[in-house]
PDB file of C-alpha atoms in Angstrom:
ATOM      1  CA  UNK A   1       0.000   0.000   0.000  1.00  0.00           C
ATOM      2  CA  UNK A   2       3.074   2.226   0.448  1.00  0.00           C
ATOM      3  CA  UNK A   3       4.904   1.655  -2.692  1.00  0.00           C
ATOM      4  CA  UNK A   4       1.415   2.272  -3.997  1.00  0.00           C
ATOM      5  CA  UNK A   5       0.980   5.800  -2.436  1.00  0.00           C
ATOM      6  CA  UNK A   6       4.769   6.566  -3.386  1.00  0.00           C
ATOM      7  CA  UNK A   7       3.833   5.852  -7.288  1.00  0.00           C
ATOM      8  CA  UNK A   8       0.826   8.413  -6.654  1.00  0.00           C
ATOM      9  CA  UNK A   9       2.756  10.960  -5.098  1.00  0.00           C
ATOM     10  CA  UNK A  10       0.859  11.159  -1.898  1.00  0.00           C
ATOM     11  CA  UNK A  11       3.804  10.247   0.548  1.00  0.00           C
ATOM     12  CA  UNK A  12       7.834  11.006  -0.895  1.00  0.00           C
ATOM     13  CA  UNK A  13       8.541   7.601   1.002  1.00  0.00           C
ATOM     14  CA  UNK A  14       7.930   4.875   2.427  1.00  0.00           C
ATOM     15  CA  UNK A  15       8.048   5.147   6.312  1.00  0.00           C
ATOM     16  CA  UNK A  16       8.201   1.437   6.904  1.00  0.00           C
ATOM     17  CA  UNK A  17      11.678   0.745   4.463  1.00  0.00           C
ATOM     18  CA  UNK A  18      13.702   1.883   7.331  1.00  0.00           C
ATOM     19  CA  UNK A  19      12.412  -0.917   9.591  1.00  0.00           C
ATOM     20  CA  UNK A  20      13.445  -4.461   9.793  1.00  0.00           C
ATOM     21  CA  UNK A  21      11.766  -7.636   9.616  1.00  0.00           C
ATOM     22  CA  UNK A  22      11.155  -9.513  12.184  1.00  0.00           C
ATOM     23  CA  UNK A  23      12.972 -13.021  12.496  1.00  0.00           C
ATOM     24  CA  UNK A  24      10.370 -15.942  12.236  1.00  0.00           C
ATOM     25  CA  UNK A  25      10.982 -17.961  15.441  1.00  0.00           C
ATOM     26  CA  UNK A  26      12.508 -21.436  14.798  1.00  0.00           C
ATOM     27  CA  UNK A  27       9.808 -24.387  16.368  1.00  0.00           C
ATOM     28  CA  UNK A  28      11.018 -27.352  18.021  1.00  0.00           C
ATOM     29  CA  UNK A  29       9.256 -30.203  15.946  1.00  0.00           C
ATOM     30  CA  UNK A  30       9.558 -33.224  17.924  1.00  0.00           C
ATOM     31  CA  UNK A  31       9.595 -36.618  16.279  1.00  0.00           C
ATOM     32  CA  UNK A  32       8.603 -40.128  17.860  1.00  0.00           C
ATOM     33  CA  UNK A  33      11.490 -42.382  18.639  1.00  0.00           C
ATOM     34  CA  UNK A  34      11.056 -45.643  16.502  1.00  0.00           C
ATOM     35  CA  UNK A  35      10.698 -47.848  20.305  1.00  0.00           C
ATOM     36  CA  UNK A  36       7.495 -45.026  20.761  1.00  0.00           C
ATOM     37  CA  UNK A  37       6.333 -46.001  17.239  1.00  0.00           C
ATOM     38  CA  UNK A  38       6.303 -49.867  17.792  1.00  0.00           C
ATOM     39  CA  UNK A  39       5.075 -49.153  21.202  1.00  0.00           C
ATOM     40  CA  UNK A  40       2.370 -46.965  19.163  1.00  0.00           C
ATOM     41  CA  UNK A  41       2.113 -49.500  16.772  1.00  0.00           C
ATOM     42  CA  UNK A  42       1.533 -52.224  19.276  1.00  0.00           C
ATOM     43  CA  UNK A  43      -1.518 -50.617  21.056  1.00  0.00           C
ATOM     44  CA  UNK A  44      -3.025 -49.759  17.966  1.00  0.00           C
ATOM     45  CA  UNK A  45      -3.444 -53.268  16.990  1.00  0.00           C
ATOM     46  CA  UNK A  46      -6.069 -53.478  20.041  1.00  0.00           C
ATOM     47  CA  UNK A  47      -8.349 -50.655  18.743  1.00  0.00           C
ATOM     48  CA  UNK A  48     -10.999 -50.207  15.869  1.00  0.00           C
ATOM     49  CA  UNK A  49      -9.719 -50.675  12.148  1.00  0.00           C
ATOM     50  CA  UNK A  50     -11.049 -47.334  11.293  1.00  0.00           C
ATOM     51  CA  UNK A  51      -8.515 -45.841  14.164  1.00  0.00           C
ATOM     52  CA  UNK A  52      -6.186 -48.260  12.954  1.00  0.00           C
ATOM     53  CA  UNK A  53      -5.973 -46.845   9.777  1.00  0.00           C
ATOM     54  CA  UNK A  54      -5.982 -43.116  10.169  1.00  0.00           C
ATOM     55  CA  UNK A  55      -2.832 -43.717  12.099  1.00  0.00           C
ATOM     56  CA  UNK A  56      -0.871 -45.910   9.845  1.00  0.00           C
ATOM     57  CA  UNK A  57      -1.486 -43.565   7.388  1.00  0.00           C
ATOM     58  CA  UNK A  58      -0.163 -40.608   9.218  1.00  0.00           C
ATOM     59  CA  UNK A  59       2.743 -42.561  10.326  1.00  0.00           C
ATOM     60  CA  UNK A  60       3.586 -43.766   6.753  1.00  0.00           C
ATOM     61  CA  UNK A  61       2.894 -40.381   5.002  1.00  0.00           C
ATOM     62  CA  UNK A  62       3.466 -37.455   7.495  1.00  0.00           C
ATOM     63  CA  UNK A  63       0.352 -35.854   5.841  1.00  0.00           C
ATOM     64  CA  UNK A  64      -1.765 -32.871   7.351  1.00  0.00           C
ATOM     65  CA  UNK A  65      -5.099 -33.612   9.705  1.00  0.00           C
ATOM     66  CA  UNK A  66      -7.496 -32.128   6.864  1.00  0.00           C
ATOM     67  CA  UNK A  67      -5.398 -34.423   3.909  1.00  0.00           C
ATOM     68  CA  UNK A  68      -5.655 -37.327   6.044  1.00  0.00           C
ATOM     69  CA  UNK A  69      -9.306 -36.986   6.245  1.00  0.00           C
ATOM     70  CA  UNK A  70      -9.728 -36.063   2.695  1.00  0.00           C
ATOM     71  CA  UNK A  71      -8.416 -39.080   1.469  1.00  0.00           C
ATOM     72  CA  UNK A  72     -11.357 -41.064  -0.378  1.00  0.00           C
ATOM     73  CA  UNK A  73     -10.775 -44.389  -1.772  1.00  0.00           C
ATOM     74  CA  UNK A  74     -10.155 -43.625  -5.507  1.00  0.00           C
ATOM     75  CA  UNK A  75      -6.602 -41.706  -3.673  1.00  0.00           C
ATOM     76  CA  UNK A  76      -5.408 -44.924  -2.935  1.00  0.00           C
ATOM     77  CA  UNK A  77      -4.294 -47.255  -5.283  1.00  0.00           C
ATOM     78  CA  UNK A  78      -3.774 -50.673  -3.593  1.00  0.00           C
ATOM     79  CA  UNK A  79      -1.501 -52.303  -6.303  1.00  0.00           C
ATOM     80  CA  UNK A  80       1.188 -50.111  -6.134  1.00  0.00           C
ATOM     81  CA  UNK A  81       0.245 -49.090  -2.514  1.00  0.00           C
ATOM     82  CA  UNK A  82       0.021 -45.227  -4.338  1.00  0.00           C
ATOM     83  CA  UNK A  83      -1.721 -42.374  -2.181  1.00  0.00           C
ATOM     84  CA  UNK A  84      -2.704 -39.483  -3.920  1.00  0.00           C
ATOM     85  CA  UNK A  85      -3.291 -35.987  -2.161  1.00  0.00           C
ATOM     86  CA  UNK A  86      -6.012 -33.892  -4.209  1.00  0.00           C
ATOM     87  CA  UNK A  87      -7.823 -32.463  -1.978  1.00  0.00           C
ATOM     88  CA  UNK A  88      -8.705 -31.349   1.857  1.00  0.00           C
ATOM     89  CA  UNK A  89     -11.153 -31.188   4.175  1.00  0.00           C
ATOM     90  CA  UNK A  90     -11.829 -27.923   6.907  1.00  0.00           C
ATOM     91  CA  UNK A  91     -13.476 -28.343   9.820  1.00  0.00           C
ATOM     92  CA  UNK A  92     -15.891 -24.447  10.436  1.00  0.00           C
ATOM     93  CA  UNK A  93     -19.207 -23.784  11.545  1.00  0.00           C
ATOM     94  CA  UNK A  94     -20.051 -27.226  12.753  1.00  0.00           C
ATOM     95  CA  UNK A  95     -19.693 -28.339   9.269  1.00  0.00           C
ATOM     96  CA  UNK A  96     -17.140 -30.357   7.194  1.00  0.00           C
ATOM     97  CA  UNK A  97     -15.736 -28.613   4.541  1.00  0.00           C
ATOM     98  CA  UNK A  98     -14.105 -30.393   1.364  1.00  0.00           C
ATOM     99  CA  UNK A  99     -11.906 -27.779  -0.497  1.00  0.00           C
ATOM    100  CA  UNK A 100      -8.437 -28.166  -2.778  1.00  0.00           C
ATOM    101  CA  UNK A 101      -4.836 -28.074  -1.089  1.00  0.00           C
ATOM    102  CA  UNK A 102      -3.231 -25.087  -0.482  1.00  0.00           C
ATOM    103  CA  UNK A 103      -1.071 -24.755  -2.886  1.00  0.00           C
ATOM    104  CA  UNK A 104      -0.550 -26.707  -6.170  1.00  0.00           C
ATOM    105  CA  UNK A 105       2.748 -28.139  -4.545  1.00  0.00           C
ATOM    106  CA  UNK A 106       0.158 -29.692  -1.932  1.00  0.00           C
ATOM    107  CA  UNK A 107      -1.125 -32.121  -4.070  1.00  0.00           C
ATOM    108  CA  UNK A 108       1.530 -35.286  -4.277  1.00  0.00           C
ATOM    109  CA  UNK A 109       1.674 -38.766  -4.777  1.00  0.00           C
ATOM    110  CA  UNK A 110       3.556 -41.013  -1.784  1.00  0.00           C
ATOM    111  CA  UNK A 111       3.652 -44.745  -0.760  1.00  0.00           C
ATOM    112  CA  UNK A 112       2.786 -46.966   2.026  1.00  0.00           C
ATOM    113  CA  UNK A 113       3.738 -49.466   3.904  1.00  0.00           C
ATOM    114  CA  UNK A 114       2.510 -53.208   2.905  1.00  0.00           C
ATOM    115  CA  UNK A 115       1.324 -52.854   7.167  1.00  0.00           C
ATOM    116  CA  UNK A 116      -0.919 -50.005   6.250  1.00  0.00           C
ATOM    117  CA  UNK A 117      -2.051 -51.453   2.989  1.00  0.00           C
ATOM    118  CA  UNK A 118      -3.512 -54.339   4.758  1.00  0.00           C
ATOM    119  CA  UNK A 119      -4.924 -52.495   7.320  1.00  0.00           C
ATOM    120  CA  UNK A 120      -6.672 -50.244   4.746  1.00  0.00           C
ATOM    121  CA  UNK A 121      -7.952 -53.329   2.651  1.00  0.00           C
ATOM    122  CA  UNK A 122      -9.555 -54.532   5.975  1.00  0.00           C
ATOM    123  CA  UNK A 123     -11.121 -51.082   6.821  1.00  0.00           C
ATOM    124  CA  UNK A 124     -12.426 -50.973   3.244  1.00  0.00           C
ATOM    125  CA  UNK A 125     -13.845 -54.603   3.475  1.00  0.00           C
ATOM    126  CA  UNK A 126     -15.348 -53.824   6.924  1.00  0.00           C
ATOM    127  CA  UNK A 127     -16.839 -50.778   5.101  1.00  0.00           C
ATOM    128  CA  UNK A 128     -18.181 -52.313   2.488  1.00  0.00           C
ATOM    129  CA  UNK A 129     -20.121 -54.633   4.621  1.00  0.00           C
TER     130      UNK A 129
END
């Protein structure tokens, strides 16, 4: 808006050039050990396949909440254990909220795990039923 009101000639400068940025503060991201992962892996087995599944895949992929739960079946493709990221979904409102990925470097292709793969053949059998 300031290099705007320069090219009009309402303001000889810009007041904010002479300040600077402010440094983006660095996060600690904090990974799970691979003993918390089996030990993750291990209680999982005991729960519902639906719960079973959501995790796998966010173990195998490192995806976002609203990718995860944008997946639909036609992302996955079970013979070469493909996932494809298309879209998203937004939780607002009390209402879910399919929409595209961010950006167009969002959308990506990875692979899973033959673990997850079974566990996601299961979940779509038990769904089917």
């Amino acid at each position: 808006m300031l290099v705007y009101a320069i090219k009009c000639d309402y303001i000889k400068n810009n007041p904010n050039s002479k300040i600077d940025k402010p440094k983006r503060a660095r996060t600690n991201i904090q990974f799970y050990t691979p003993d918390e992962v089996e030990k993750l892996i291990s209680a999982l087995m005991q729960e519902p396949i639906k719960y079973q599944a959501i995790i796998m895949l966010a173990l195998d992929l490192d995806y976002r909440r609203g990718e995860l739960t944008g997946l639909t079946w036609k992302d996955i493709d079970f013979e070469i254990r493909k996932v494809e990221i298309n879209k998203t979904t937004q939780y607002a409102y009390g209402k879910i909220y399919e929409k595209g990925t961010k950006t167009e470097h969002s959308e990506r292709v990875n692979y899973i795990s033959d673990t997850t793969l079974q566990i996601l053949k299961k979940y779509q059998k038990e769904q089917l039923r």
